Short mmCIF file of N, CA, C and O in Angstrom, two decimals:
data_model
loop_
_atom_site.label_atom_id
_atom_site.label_comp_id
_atom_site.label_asym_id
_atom_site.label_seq_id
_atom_site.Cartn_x
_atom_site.Cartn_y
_atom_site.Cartn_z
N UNK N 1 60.92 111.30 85.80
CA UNK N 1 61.87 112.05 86.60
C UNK N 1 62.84 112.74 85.64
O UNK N 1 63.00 112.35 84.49
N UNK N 2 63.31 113.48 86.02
CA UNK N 2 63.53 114.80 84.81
C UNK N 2 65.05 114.94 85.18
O UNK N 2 65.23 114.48 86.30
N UNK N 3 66.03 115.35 84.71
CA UNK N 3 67.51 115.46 84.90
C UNK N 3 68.04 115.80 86.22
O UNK N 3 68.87 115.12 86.83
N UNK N 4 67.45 117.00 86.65
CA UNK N 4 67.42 118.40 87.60
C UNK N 4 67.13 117.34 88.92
O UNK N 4 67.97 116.98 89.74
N UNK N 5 65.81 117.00 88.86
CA UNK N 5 65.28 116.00 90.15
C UNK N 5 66.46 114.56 90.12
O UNK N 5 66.95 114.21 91.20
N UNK N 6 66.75 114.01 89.14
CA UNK N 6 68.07 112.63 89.75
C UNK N 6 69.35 113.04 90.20
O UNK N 6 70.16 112.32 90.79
N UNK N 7 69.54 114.63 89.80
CA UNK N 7 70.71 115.24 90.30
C UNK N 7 70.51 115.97 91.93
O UNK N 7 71.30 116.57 92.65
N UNK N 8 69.30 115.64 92.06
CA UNK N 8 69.36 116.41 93.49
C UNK N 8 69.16 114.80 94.28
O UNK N 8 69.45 114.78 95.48
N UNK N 9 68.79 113.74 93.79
CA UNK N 9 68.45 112.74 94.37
C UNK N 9 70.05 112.24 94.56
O UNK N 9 70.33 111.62 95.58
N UNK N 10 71.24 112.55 93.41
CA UNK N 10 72.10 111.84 93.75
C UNK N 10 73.11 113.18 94.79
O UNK N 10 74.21 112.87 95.26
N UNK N 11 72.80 113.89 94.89
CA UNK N 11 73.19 114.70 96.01
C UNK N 11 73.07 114.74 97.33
O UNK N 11 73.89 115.01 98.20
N UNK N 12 71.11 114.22 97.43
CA UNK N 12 70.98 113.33 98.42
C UNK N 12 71.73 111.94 98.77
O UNK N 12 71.99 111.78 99.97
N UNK N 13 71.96 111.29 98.19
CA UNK N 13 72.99 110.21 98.41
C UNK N 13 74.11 110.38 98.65
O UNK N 13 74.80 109.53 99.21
N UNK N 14 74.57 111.67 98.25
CA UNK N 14 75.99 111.71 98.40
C UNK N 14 76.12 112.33 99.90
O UNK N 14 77.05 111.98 100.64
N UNK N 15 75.00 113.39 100.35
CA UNK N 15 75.18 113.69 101.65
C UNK N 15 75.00 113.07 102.62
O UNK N 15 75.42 113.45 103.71
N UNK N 16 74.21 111.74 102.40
CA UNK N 16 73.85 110.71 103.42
C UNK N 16 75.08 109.34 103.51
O UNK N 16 75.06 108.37 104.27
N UNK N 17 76.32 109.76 102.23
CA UNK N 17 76.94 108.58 102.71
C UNK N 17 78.45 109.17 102.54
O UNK N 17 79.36 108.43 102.14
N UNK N 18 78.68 110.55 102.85
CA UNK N 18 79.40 111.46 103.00
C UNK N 18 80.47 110.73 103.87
O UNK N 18 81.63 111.12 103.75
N UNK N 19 80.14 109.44 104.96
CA UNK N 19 81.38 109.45 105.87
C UNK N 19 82.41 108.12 105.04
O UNK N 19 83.59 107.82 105.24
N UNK N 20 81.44 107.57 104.15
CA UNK N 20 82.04 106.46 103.51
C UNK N 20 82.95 106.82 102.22
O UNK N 20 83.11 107.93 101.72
N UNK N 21 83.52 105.59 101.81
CA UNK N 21 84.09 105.72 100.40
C UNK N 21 83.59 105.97 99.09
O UNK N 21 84.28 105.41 98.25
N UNK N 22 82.46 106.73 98.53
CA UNK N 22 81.63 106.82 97.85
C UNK N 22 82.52 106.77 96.57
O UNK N 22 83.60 107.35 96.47
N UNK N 23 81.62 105.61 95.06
CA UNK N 23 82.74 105.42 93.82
C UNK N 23 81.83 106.52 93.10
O UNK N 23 80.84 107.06 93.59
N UNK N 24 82.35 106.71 91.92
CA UNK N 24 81.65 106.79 90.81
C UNK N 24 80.52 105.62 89.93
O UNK N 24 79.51 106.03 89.36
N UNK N 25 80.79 104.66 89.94
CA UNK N 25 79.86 103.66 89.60
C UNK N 25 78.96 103.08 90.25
O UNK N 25 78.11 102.29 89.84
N UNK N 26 79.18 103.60 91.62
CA UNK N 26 78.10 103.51 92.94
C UNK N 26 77.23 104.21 92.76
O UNK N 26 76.08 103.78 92.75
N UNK N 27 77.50 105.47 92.58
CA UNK N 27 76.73 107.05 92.01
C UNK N 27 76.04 107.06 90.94
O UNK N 27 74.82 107.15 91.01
N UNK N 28 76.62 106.97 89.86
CA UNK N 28 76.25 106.91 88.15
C UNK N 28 74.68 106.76 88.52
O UNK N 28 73.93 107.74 88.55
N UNK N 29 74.22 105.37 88.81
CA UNK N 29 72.85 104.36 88.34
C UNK N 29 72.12 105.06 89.19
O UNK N 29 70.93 104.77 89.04
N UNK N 30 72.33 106.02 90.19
CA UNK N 30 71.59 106.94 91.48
C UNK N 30 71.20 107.98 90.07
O UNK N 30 70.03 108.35 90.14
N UNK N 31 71.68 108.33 89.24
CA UNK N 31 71.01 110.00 88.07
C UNK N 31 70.67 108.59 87.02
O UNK N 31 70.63 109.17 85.93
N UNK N 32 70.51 107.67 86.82
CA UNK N 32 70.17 107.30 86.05
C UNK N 32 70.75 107.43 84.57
O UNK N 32 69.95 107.69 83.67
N UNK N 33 71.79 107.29 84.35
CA UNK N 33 73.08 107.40 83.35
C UNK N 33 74.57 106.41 83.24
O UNK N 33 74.65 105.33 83.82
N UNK N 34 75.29 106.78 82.71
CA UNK N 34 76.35 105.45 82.79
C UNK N 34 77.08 106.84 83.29
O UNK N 34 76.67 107.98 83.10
N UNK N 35 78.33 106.41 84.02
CA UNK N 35 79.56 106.92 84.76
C UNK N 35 80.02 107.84 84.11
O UNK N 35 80.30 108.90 84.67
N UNK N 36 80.23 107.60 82.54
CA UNK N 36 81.02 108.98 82.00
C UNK N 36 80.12 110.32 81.33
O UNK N 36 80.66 111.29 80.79
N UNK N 37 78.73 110.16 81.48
CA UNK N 37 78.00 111.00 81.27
C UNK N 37 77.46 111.42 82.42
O UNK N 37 76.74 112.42 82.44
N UNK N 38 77.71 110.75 83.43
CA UNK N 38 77.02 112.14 84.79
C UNK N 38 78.33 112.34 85.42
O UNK N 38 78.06 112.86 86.50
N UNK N 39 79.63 112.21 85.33
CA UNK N 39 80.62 112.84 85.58
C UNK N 39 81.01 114.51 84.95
O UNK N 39 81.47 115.53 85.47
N UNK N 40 80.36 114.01 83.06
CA UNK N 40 80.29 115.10 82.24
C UNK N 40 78.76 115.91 82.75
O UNK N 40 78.87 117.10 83.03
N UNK N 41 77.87 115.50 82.82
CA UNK N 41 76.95 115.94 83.14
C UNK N 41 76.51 117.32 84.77
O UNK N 41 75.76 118.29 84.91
N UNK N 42 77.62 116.50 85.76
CA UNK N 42 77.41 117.00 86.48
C UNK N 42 78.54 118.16 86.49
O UNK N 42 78.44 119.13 87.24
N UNK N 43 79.44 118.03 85.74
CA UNK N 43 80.70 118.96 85.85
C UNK N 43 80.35 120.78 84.82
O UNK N 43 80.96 121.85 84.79
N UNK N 44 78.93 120.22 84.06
CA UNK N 44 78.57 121.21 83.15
C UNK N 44 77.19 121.85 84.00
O UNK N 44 76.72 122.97 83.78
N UNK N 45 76.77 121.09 84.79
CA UNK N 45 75.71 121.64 85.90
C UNK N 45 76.35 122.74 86.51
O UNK N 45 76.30 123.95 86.29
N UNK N 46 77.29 121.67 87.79
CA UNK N 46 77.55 122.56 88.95
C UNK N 46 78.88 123.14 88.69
O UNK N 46 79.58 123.49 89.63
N UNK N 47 79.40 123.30 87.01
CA UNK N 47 81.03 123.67 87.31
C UNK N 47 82.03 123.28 87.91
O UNK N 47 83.15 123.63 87.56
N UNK N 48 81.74 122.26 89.21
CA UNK N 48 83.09 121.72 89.46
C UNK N 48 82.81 120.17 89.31
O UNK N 48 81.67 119.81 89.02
N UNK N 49 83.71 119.32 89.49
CA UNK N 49 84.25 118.27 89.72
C UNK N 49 83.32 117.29 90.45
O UNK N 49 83.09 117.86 91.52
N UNK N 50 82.71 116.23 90.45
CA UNK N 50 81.92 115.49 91.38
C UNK N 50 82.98 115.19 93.09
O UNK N 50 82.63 115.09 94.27
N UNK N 51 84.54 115.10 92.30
CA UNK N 51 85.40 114.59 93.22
C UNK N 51 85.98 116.14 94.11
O UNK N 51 86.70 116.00 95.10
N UNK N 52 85.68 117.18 93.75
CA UNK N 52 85.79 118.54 94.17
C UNK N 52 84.89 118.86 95.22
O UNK N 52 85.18 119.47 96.24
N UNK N 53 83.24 118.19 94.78
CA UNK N 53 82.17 118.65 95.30
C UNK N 53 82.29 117.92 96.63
O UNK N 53 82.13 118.51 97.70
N UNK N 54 82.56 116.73 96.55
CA UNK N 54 83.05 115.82 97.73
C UNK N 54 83.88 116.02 98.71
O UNK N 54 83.59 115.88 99.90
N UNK N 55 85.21 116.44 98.18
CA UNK N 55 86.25 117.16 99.26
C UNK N 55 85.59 118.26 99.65
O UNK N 55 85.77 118.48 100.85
N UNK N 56 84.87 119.06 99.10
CA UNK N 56 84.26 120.52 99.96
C UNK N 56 83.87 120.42 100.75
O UNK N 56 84.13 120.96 101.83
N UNK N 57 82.56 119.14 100.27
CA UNK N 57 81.48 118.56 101.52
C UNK N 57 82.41 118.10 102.62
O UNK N 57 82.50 118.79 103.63
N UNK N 58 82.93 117.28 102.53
CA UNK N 58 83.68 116.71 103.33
C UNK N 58 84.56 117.65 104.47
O UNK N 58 84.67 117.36 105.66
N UNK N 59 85.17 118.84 103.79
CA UNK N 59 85.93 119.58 104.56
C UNK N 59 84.99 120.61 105.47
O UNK N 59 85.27 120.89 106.63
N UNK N 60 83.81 121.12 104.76
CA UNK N 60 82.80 121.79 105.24
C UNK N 60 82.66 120.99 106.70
O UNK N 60 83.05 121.50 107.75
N UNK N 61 82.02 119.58 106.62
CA UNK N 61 81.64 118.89 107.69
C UNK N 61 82.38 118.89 108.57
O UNK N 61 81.86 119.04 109.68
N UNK N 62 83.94 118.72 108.52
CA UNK N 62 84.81 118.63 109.48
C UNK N 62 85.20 119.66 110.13
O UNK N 62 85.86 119.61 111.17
N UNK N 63 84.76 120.83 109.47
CA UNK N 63 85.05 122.17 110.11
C UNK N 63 84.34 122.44 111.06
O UNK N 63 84.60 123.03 112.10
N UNK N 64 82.78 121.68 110.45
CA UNK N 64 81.47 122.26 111.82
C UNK N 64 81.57 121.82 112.94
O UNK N 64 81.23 122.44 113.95
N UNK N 65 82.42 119.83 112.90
CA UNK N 65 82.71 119.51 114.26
C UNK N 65 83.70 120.18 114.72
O UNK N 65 84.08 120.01 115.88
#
């Protein structure tokens, strides 16, 4: 499994547990990495913030209800 595919797997996770308290060390072992390299990892992917990407999601969702 290749970088690209654990980052969409932990995206999947993140959209399926979107209503909960989701950590960072909950996340991490989902891309297969330790905490401070898929924080860095994902912030050089998608440009923002894992904790950015979350409030978006989050606000996105609440808008649709």
């Amino acid at each position: 499994m290749d970088s690209s595919s654990r980052l969409n797997h932990v995206l999947e996770y993140i959209a399926e547990h979107l209503a909960e308290d989701i950590d960072y060390p909950q996340v991490a072992p989902e891309a297969c990495c330790s905490e401070y390299n898929f924080k860095r990892m994902f912030s050089f992917l998608y440009g923002i913030r894992l904790s950015q990407y979350m409030h978006r999601r989050r606000l996105t969702l609440a808008a649709l209800d």
